[in-house]
Coordinates of C-alpha atoms in Angstrom, one line a residue:
M1 CA 29.4 -8.3 -16.4
I2 CA 26.5 -10.2 -14.9
Y3 CA 25.4 -13.1 -17.0
I4 CA 21.5 -14.0 -16.5
D5 CA 20.1 -17.4 -17.2
G6 CA 17.0 -18.0 -14.8
N7 CA 18.7 -20.1 -12.7
N8 CA 21.8 -18.4 -11.0
L9 CA 21.2 -14.6 -10.2
T10 CA 22.4 -14.1 -6.7
I11 CA 21.4 -11.5 -4.2
E12 CA 25.2 -10.1 -4.4
G13 CA 24.8 -9.9 -8.2
V14 CA 21.4 -7.9 -8.0
N15 CA 23.3 -5.4 -5.7
A16 CA 26.0 -5.1 -8.1
V17 CA 23.5 -3.9 -11.0
A18 CA 21.6 -1.8 -8.9
N19 CA 24.6 -0.1 -7.0
S20 CA 27.7 -0.6 -8.7
M21 CA 26.1 -0.4 -12.5
E22 CA 27.4 -3.6 -13.4
K23 CA 26.1 -4.5 -16.8
V24 CA 24.0 -7.1 -17.7
A25 CA 23.9 -9.9 -20.3
I26 CA 21.7 -12.7 -21.4
A27 CA 23.8 -16.2 -20.8
E28 CA 24.6 -18.3 -24.0
S29 CA 23.1 -21.3 -22.3
A30 CA 19.4 -19.4 -21.9
Y31 CA 19.0 -18.7 -25.7
A32 CA 17.6 -21.9 -26.4
Q33 CA 15.1 -22.3 -23.9
I34 CA 13.7 -18.9 -24.2
K35 CA 13.3 -19.5 -28.1
K36 CA 11.8 -22.9 -27.5
S37 CA 9.1 -21.2 -25.3
K38 CA 8.4 -18.7 -27.6
K39 CA 7.8 -21.2 -30.3
S40 CA 5.7 -23.5 -28.1
L41 CA 3.6 -20.0 -27.3
M42 CA 3.0 -19.5 -30.9
K43 CA 2.2 -23.4 -31.6
I44 CA -0.8 -23.1 -29.0
L45 CA -2.0 -19.7 -30.3
E46 CA -2.2 -21.2 -34.0
S47 CA -4.3 -24.1 -32.3
G48 CA -6.7 -21.7 -31.6
K49 CA -7.0 -22.4 -27.5
P50 CA -7.8 -19.9 -25.5
V51 CA -4.7 -18.6 -23.0
Y52 CA -5.3 -16.4 -20.5
G53 CA -3.9 -12.9 -20.9
V54 CA -3.0 -13.8 -24.3
N55 CA -6.1 -14.1 -26.3
T56 CA -8.6 -13.6 -23.2
G57 CA -9.2 -10.6 -21.0
F58 CA -7.2 -10.4 -17.8
G59 CA -8.5 -10.9 -14.0
S60 CA -12.2 -11.6 -13.6
L61 CA -12.5 -10.8 -17.7
L62 CA -10.8 -14.3 -18.2
N63 CA -13.7 -15.4 -20.1
V64 CA -13.9 -12.7 -22.6
N65 CA -12.7 -13.7 -26.0
V66 CA -10.1 -11.8 -27.7
D67 CA -9.9 -11.7 -31.5
Q68 CA -6.8 -13.0 -33.1
K69 CA -6.0 -9.6 -34.9
N70 CA -5.9 -7.7 -31.6
I71 CA -4.1 -10.1 -29.5
V72 CA -1.2 -7.7 -29.8
Q73 CA -2.9 -4.5 -29.2
L74 CA -4.4 -6.5 -25.9
Q75 CA -0.6 -6.2 -24.5
I76 CA -0.5 -2.8 -25.1
N77 CA -3.7 -2.1 -23.4
L78 CA -2.7 -4.1 -20.7
I79 CA 0.4 -2.1 -19.9
R80 CA -1.5 1.3 -20.3
S81 CA -4.2 0.0 -18.4
H82 CA -2.1 -1.2 -15.4
S83 CA 0.0 1.8 -15.4
S84 CA -2.0 3.2 -12.4
G85 CA 0.8 3.6 -9.7
I86 CA 0.8 6.6 -7.2
G87 CA 3.6 8.2 -4.8
D88 CA 7.2 9.1 -5.0
P89 CA 9.1 7.3 -7.5
L90 CA 11.1 4.3 -6.4
D91 CA 14.8 5.2 -6.5
I92 CA 17.1 4.3 -9.2
A93 CA 19.0 1.4 -7.6
T94 CA 15.8 -0.1 -6.5
V95 CA 14.7 -0.3 -10.0
R96 CA 17.5 -1.3 -11.5
S97 CA 17.3 -4.4 -9.1
I98 CA 13.5 -5.0 -10.0
M99 CA 14.4 -4.7 -14.0
V100 CA 17.4 -7.3 -13.3
I101 CA 15.5 -9.6 -11.6
R102 CA 12.5 -9.3 -13.9
A103 CA 14.7 -9.9 -17.1
N104 CA 16.3 -12.9 -15.3
T105 CA 12.9 -14.8 -14.4
L106 CA 11.9 -14.2 -18.0
A107 CA 15.3 -15.5 -19.3
K108 CA 14.3 -18.9 -17.5
G109 CA 12.1 -19.6 -20.4
Y110 CA 8.7 -20.6 -19.3
S111 CA 7.1 -17.2 -20.2
G112 CA 7.0 -17.4 -24.0
V113 CA 8.5 -14.2 -24.3
S114 CA 11.0 -12.9 -27.3
Q115 CA 14.9 -12.6 -26.6
E116 CA 14.6 -9.2 -28.2
M117 CA 12.2 -8.0 -25.1
I118 CA 14.6 -9.5 -22.6
E119 CA 17.5 -7.6 -24.5
F120 CA 15.6 -4.4 -24.6
L121 CA 15.2 -4.6 -20.7
L122 CA 18.9 -5.1 -20.5
F123 CA 19.3 -2.1 -22.8
M124 CA 17.8 0.0 -20.5
I125 CA 19.9 -1.3 -17.6
N126 CA 22.9 -1.3 -19.3
E127 CA 22.5 2.5 -20.5
N128 CA 20.9 3.6 -17.5
I129 CA 17.5 4.5 -18.8
I130 CA 15.5 3.9 -15.6
P131 CA 11.5 4.0 -15.7
V132 CA 9.9 6.4 -13.2
V133 CA 7.9 3.9 -11.2
P134 CA 5.4 5.0 -8.1
E135 CA 5.9 3.5 -5.2
Y136 CA 2.2 2.5 -4.5
G137 CA 0.1 0.3 -6.6
S138 CA 0.9 -3.3 -5.9
V139 CA -1.0 -6.0 -3.8
G140 CA 1.6 -8.4 -4.2
A141 CA -0.3 -10.9 -6.1
S142 CA -1.2 -11.3 -9.8
G143 CA 2.1 -10.1 -9.6
D144 CA 3.5 -6.5 -9.0
L145 CA 0.9 -5.3 -11.7
A146 CA 0.9 -1.6 -11.3
P147 CA 4.8 -0.8 -10.9
L148 CA 6.0 -3.2 -13.5
A149 CA 3.5 -1.8 -16.1
H150 CA 5.3 1.7 -15.7
I151 CA 8.4 -0.2 -16.6
G152 CA 6.4 -1.5 -19.6
L153 CA 5.2 1.7 -20.2
A154 CA 8.6 3.4 -20.2
M155 CA 9.6 0.4 -22.8
M156 CA 7.1 1.2 -25.4
G157 CA 8.3 4.9 -25.1
E158 CA 5.2 6.3 -23.4
G159 CA 6.2 6.6 -19.8
D160 CA 8.9 8.9 -17.7
V161 CA 12.5 7.9 -17.3
F162 CA 15.6 8.8 -15.2
Y163 CA 18.1 9.7 -17.6
K164 CA 21.5 11.7 -16.8
G165 CA 20.1 13.0 -13.6
K166 CA 16.8 14.3 -14.5
I167 CA 13.4 12.9 -15.5
Q168 CA 12.9 12.4 -19.4
K169 CA 10.1 11.6 -21.7
A170 CA 11.5 7.8 -22.8
F171 CA 10.6 8.1 -26.7
N172 CA 12.9 11.1 -26.6
V173 CA 15.7 9.2 -24.8
F174 CA 15.3 6.2 -27.2
K175 CA 15.4 8.6 -30.3
N176 CA 18.7 10.2 -29.1
F177 CA 20.2 6.3 -29.0
G178 CA 18.5 6.0 -32.6
K179 CA 16.0 3.3 -31.1
E180 CA 12.5 2.4 -31.5
P181 CA 10.7 2.0 -28.7
Y182 CA 9.9 -1.7 -27.6
R183 CA 6.3 -3.2 -29.2
F184 CA 5.2 -5.9 -27.0
G185 CA 4.5 -9.1 -28.9
E186 CA 2.0 -11.9 -28.0
K187 CA 2.1 -12.4 -24.4
E188 CA 4.6 -10.2 -23.7
G189 CA 3.1 -7.7 -21.6
V190 CA 1.2 -10.0 -19.1
A191 CA 4.8 -11.8 -18.9
L192 CA 6.2 -8.5 -17.7
I193 CA 3.8 -7.4 -15.2
N194 CA 2.9 -10.9 -13.6
G195 CA 5.4 -11.6 -11.3
T196 CA 6.9 -10.4 -7.7
S197 CA 10.0 -8.6 -8.9
V198 CA 9.4 -5.4 -7.3
I199 CA 8.9 -7.1 -3.9
C200 CA 12.1 -9.3 -4.7
G201 CA 14.1 -5.9 -6.1
I202 CA 13.1 -4.1 -2.7
L203 CA 14.1 -7.1 -0.8
A204 CA 17.3 -7.7 -2.5
L205 CA 18.9 -4.3 -1.4
E206 CA 17.5 -3.9 1.9
L207 CA 18.1 -7.6 3.3
K208 CA 21.7 -6.8 2.1
K209 CA 21.3 -3.4 4.1
S210 CA 20.1 -5.4 7.0
E211 CA 23.3 -7.6 7.1
I212 CA 25.8 -4.6 6.8
L213 CA 23.9 -3.1 9.7
I214 CA 24.2 -5.9 12.1
V215 CA 28.1 -6.0 11.5
E216 CA 28.1 -2.1 11.7
A217 CA 26.5 -2.6 15.2
F218 CA 28.7 -4.9 16.6
G219 CA 31.4 -1.6 16.4
S220 CA 28.6 0.2 18.2
F221 CA 28.0 -2.4 20.7
A222 CA 32.0 -3.0 21.7
L223 CA 32.2 0.8 22.5
S224 CA 28.8 1.1 24.7
F225 CA 29.6 -2.7 26.2
E226 CA 33.1 -1.3 27.3
G227 CA 31.6 2.0 28.3
L228 CA 29.2 0.2 30.4
S229 CA 32.1 -2.2 32.1
G230 CA 30.6 -5.2 30.6
T231 CA 31.8 -8.9 31.4
D232 CA 32.2 -11.3 28.7
K233 CA 31.6 -14.4 30.8
A234 CA 28.4 -15.0 29.1
F235 CA 30.0 -15.0 25.5
S236 CA 32.2 -18.1 26.6
E237 CA 32.3 -20.5 23.5
W238 CA 31.2 -23.4 25.7
A239 CA 28.2 -21.8 27.5
L240 CA 26.9 -20.4 23.9
A241 CA 27.3 -23.6 22.5
S242 CA 25.3 -25.2 24.8
R243 CA 22.5 -23.4 22.7
P244 CA 23.7 -24.3 19.3
H245 CA 21.7 -21.9 17.1
A246 CA 24.4 -20.8 14.3
G247 CA 24.2 -17.1 14.4
Q248 CA 24.4 -17.1 18.1
Q249 CA 27.6 -19.3 17.6
I250 CA 29.1 -16.7 15.1
V251 CA 28.2 -13.5 16.9
G252 CA 29.5 -14.8 20.0
K253 CA 32.7 -15.7 18.4
A254 CA 33.1 -12.2 17.2
F255 CA 32.5 -10.7 20.6
R256 CA 35.2 -13.0 21.8
T257 CA 37.3 -11.5 19.4
L258 CA 36.2 -7.8 19.8
F259 CA 37.3 -7.8 23.4
A260 CA 40.4 -9.9 23.6
G261 CA 42.9 -8.1 26.0
S262 CA 40.7 -5.4 27.3
K263 CA 41.4 -4.4 30.5
I264 CA 38.2 -2.9 31.0
V265 CA 36.3 -6.1 30.4
E266 CA 39.0 -8.0 32.9
N267 CA 38.3 -6.0 35.6
A268 CA 34.4 -6.5 35.1
N269 CA 35.1 -10.1 34.9
K270 CA 36.3 -10.1 38.4
E271 CA 33.8 -7.8 39.7
K272 CA 30.3 -8.6 38.1
V273 CA 28.1 -11.2 38.4
Q274 CA 26.3 -10.7 35.4
D275 CA 24.9 -7.9 33.2
A276 CA 21.8 -6.8 32.1
Y277 CA 19.9 -8.2 29.4
S278 CA 21.0 -5.7 26.6
L279 CA 24.6 -6.6 27.1
R280 CA 24.6 -10.4 28.3
C281 CA 22.1 -11.6 25.6
A282 CA 23.4 -9.9 22.6
P283 CA 24.7 -13.0 20.8
Q284 CA 21.2 -14.4 21.4
V285 CA 19.6 -11.4 20.1
Y286 CA 22.0 -10.5 17.3
G287 CA 22.1 -14.0 16.2
S288 CA 18.4 -14.4 15.9
V289 CA 18.3 -11.6 13.6
W290 CA 21.3 -12.8 11.7
D291 CA 19.7 -16.3 11.5
T292 CA 16.5 -14.7 10.4
L293 CA 18.3 -12.9 7.4
E294 CA 20.0 -16.1 6.3
Y295 CA 16.6 -17.7 6.2
G296 CA 15.2 -14.7 4.0
R297 CA 18.4 -14.8 1.8
K298 CA 17.4 -18.7 1.2
V299 CA 13.7 -17.8 0.4
L300 CA 14.8 -14.9 -1.8
T301 CA 17.4 -16.7 -3.6
I302 CA 14.9 -19.2 -4.7
E303 CA 12.3 -16.5 -5.6
I304 CA 14.5 -14.3 -8.1
N305 CA 15.5 -17.3 -10.1
S306 CA 11.9 -18.7 -10.4
A307 CA 9.5 -18.2 -13.0
T308 CA 6.7 -16.3 -11.6
D309 CA 4.3 -15.1 -14.2
N310 CA 1.0 -16.5 -15.6
P311 CA 0.5 -18.6 -17.8
L312 CA 3.3 -20.8 -17.8
L313 CA 4.4 -23.0 -20.9
M314 CA 6.4 -26.1 -21.5
D315 CA 6.8 -28.2 -24.4
G316 CA 3.0 -27.5 -25.8
D317 CA 1.5 -27.3 -22.7
Y318 CA 0.5 -24.1 -20.9
I319 CA -1.1 -23.8 -17.2
S320 CA -2.5 -20.8 -15.2
T321 CA -0.4 -21.0 -12.2
G322 CA -0.1 -19.2 -8.7
N323 CA 3.6 -18.4 -9.0
F324 CA 2.7 -14.7 -9.0
H325 CA 1.7 -14.8 -5.8
G326 CA 4.1 -13.0 -3.2
E327 CA 3.3 -14.7 0.1
P328 CA 6.7 -16.2 0.1
V329 CA 8.7 -12.9 0.0
A330 CA 6.0 -11.1 1.6
M331 CA 6.4 -13.3 4.7
I332 CA 10.1 -12.7 4.5
S333 CA 9.9 -9.1 4.3
D334 CA 7.4 -8.7 7.4
F335 CA 10.0 -11.6 9.2
V336 CA 13.0 -9.1 8.3
A337 CA 11.2 -6.0 9.4
I338 CA 10.4 -7.3 12.7
A339 CA 13.9 -8.8 13.2
M340 CA 15.1 -5.3 12.5
T341 CA 12.9 -3.7 14.7
D342 CA 13.9 -5.6 17.6
F343 CA 17.6 -5.2 16.5
G344 CA 16.9 -1.6 17.1
N345 CA 15.0 -1.9 20.3
I346 CA 18.3 -4.0 21.9
I347 CA 20.7 -0.9 20.9
E348 CA 18.3 1.8 22.3
R349 CA 18.1 0.1 25.7
R350 CA 21.9 0.2 25.8
I351 CA 21.9 3.9 24.9
A352 CA 19.4 4.6 27.6
R353 CA 21.5 2.5 30.1
I354 CA 24.5 4.6 29.2
V355 CA 23.0 8.0 29.6
D356 CA 21.4 6.8 33.4
T357 CA 24.3 7.4 35.9
N358 CA 22.3 5.2 38.2
L359 CA 22.7 2.2 35.9
S360 CA 26.0 3.1 34.0
K361 CA 28.2 4.7 37.0
L362 CA 29.2 7.5 34.6
P363 CA 28.3 11.1 35.0
P364 CA 25.1 11.7 34.0
F365 CA 24.0 12.2 30.4
L366 CA 27.8 11.3 29.9
I367 CA 29.1 15.1 30.7
N368 CA 30.9 16.4 33.9
D369 CA 29.4 19.6 34.0
Y370 CA 25.7 18.2 34.2
G371 CA 22.9 20.5 35.5
L372 CA 24.1 23.7 33.1
N373 CA 24.7 21.3 30.3
S374 CA 22.3 18.4 29.4
G375 CA 24.9 16.4 27.7
Y376 CA 23.8 13.7 25.6
M377 CA 20.2 13.5 27.4
I378 CA 18.3 14.0 24.0
P379 CA 19.9 11.7 21.6
Q380 CA 18.0 8.7 23.5
Y381 CA 14.9 10.3 23.0
T382 CA 15.5 10.5 19.3
A383 CA 16.7 6.6 19.5
A384 CA 13.1 6.1 21.3
A385 CA 11.3 7.9 18.8
L386 CA 12.7 6.1 16.2
C387 CA 12.2 2.7 17.6
N388 CA 8.4 3.9 18.1
V389 CA 8.2 4.6 14.4
N390 CA 9.8 1.1 13.6
K391 CA 7.3 -0.7 15.8
T392 CA 4.2 0.8 14.3
L393 CA 5.8 -0.4 10.8
A394 CA 6.7 -3.6 11.9
H395 CA 2.8 -4.8 11.7
P396 CA 2.7 -7.5 9.4
N397 CA 1.5 -6.9 6.0
S398 CA 1.0 -10.2 5.0
A399 CA -1.5 -10.9 7.6
D400 CA -3.6 -8.6 5.5
T401 CA -5.6 -9.3 2.5
I402 CA -7.9 -7.3 -0.2
P403 CA -9.7 -9.0 -2.7
T404 CA -9.4 -7.3 -6.1
S405 CA -10.4 -7.9 -9.7
A406 CA -14.0 -8.5 -9.0
N407 CA -12.9 -11.4 -6.4
Q408 CA -11.4 -13.3 -9.2
E409 CA -8.3 -12.4 -6.9
D410 CA -9.5 -13.0 -3.7
H411 CA -6.6 -13.7 -1.8
V412 CA -3.1 -11.4 -2.1
S413 CA -0.1 -11.4 -0.3
M414 CA 0.6 -7.1 0.1
G415 CA 4.4 -8.4 -0.1
T416 CA 5.2 -5.1 -1.7
N417 CA 3.9 -3.0 1.2
A418 CA 5.9 -5.3 3.3
A419 CA 9.1 -4.5 1.4
L420 CA 8.6 -0.9 1.0
K421 CA 8.3 -0.5 5.0
L422 CA 11.7 -2.1 5.4
I423 CA 13.4 0.8 3.4
E424 CA 12.3 2.8 6.5
I425 CA 12.8 0.5 9.1
N426 CA 16.6 0.2 7.9
K427 CA 17.1 4.1 7.8
N428 CA 15.9 4.3 11.2
V429 CA 18.0 1.6 12.5
K430 CA 21.0 2.9 11.0
S431 CA 20.3 6.0 13.0
I432 CA 19.8 4.1 15.8
I433 CA 23.4 2.4 15.8
A434 CA 24.9 6.1 14.7
I435 CA 23.9 7.4 18.3
E436 CA 25.1 4.3 19.7
Y437 CA 28.7 5.0 18.4
L438 CA 28.3 8.8 19.5
L439 CA 27.5 8.0 22.9
G440 CA 29.6 4.9 23.3
A441 CA 32.6 7.0 22.1
Q442 CA 31.9 9.5 24.9
S443 CA 31.5 6.6 27.5
L444 CA 34.9 5.8 27.2
E445 CA 36.4 9.3 28.1
F446 CA 35.6 8.5 31.8
K447 CA 37.0 4.9 32.0
K448 CA 40.3 4.5 33.6
Y449 CA 41.4 1.1 32.5
E450 CA 42.2 0.4 28.6
P451 CA 39.6 -0.9 26.4
S452 CA 40.5 -3.8 23.6
R453 CA 42.4 -2.7 20.6
P454 CA 39.6 -3.1 18.3
T455 CA 37.4 -0.9 20.7
A456 CA 40.0 1.8 20.9
E457 CA 40.6 1.7 17.4
I458 CA 36.6 1.8 16.6
Y459 CA 37.0 5.0 19.3
M460 CA 39.5 6.7 17.4
K461 CA 37.6 6.5 14.3
I462 CA 34.9 8.5 16.1
R463 CA 37.3 11.0 17.7
S464 CA 38.9 11.6 14.0
I465 CA 35.4 13.5 13.2
V466 CA 33.7 13.9 16.2
K467 CA 35.5 15.6 19.3
P468 CA 34.6 14.9 23.3
L469 CA 31.6 16.4 24.4
V470 CA 32.7 19.1 27.1
T471 CA 29.9 21.6 27.0
D472 CA 26.5 21.5 25.2
R473 CA 26.3 21.4 21.6
P474 CA 24.1 20.4 18.4
S475 CA 24.3 16.6 18.1
T476 CA 23.1 16.0 14.9
G477 CA 25.8 17.3 12.7
D478 CA 27.9 14.8 14.5
L479 CA 25.4 12.0 14.0
L480 CA 25.4 13.0 10.3
E481 CA 29.2 12.5 10.1
I482 CA 29.1 9.1 11.8
T483 CA 26.3 8.1 9.3
K484 CA 28.6 9.1 6.4
M485 CA 31.1 6.9 8.0
M486 CA 28.6 3.9 7.8
D487 CA 27.6 4.9 4.3
D488 CA 31.4 4.8 3.0
N489 CA 31.2 1.2 5.1
Q490 CA 34.3 2.1 7.0
F491 CA 32.8 0.5 10.4
Y492 CA 31.5 -2.7 8.4
E493 CA 34.9 -3.5 6.6
F494 CA 36.6 -2.8 10.3
V495 CA 34.6 -5.2 12.0
L496 CA 34.6 -7.9 9.5
E497 CA 38.4 -7.8 9.7
K498 CA 38.9 -7.4 13.4
A499 CA 36.2 -9.6 14.6
N500 CA 37.0 -12.3 12.1
F501 CA 33.3 -12.4 11.2
L502 CA 32.1 -15.1 9.0
K503 CA 35.6 -16.6 8.5

């Protein structure tokens, strides 16, 4: 059970709810602040003061007053009007991630919502009644309005949900539970949709995936490094410590552990002065990517435990804030996208090197009977194509802004698009890593010296599902098998153990 209180939700907790169906409840400590905030809102409304989005219109309609008798209808109209997304639905895990983060921010107790509203969100999570949320429509400021509105529409029984493997009408699903749809009270509609939870929900999953991909790529690096007879002299502790970036140190330590006892590396240390950058500079590049993810983790953890709607309430006071602006996590989404794109670039350079007989001293395209056979010529093309896609996607969305709501909202973050593109970039990097696993294992078929024990074990894992390439065959099936192993975290868990990574 994950208990939310607005202050202590972790990225691991979000992933547990999203991917492992962990149940969620409000922490006992949060109830008092939730009730206090709701009471504060009602007191302000009784005074007759204008409160943005509660008894006024929205966006550039902020100066239009709404009669007291219509303030509940205002919230219902808001959800309906803002449910304007388009595109394919976000996957169930992503929407679960968004929902738990939104519930956590509301539980922080600055939003004036009822505990019943938060509990209804948690009911949907715990029963796996997941709103259908189109992927496009948010500009990442004024909150993730359109996608979060689709969650609200489902809560009202007017939208669609994923339930038991198919899309159904939310009203019918609630009816089967003997439960009435939720009726939003004062401010609750705007509190739901005015925040950064969609950016954060996507980023919480993709940041974790990025971390896993880096660790998995240690294993593919081990194969190609030994296949290319790399020298590990550049990984010496004192040399790396002379430039004490944290990521560089922990990656270098992992590499030293992975290559300990390798006869291939011992021989290379005697014969080679230095390697090409894609081998020699791996601690610096991998370390920089890891440091980027660590920074992203820090920013994202703050954001998922922040009050991000508007206005916020505290002890009878209310303020129209800018906390809904997605810039902090928009920039992190772009930063991680750039880092993971370059991560794929360095892997592709080793793939290109390993099939080039002039650079690798291995048979052309890793096959003995070349000419008649093309061997692994084309997987490098595939890696190059994926890198090109990533380079196109890596353009920072947060560098753009298009004003909305008749220029009342004249600077936006575009953070949701930044987070969405990271999904595609990570998929492509995963495939590039799978290609390095495939070709790296084949490269060891031609070595006369023994690799390190960890490298040999990684090789045997590959060979348990993929036979050595002797004559041409389609490689797509072999890559899919390796990808399945990655999906099962086989390489991730092995590298964590064998490389003593992060220990």
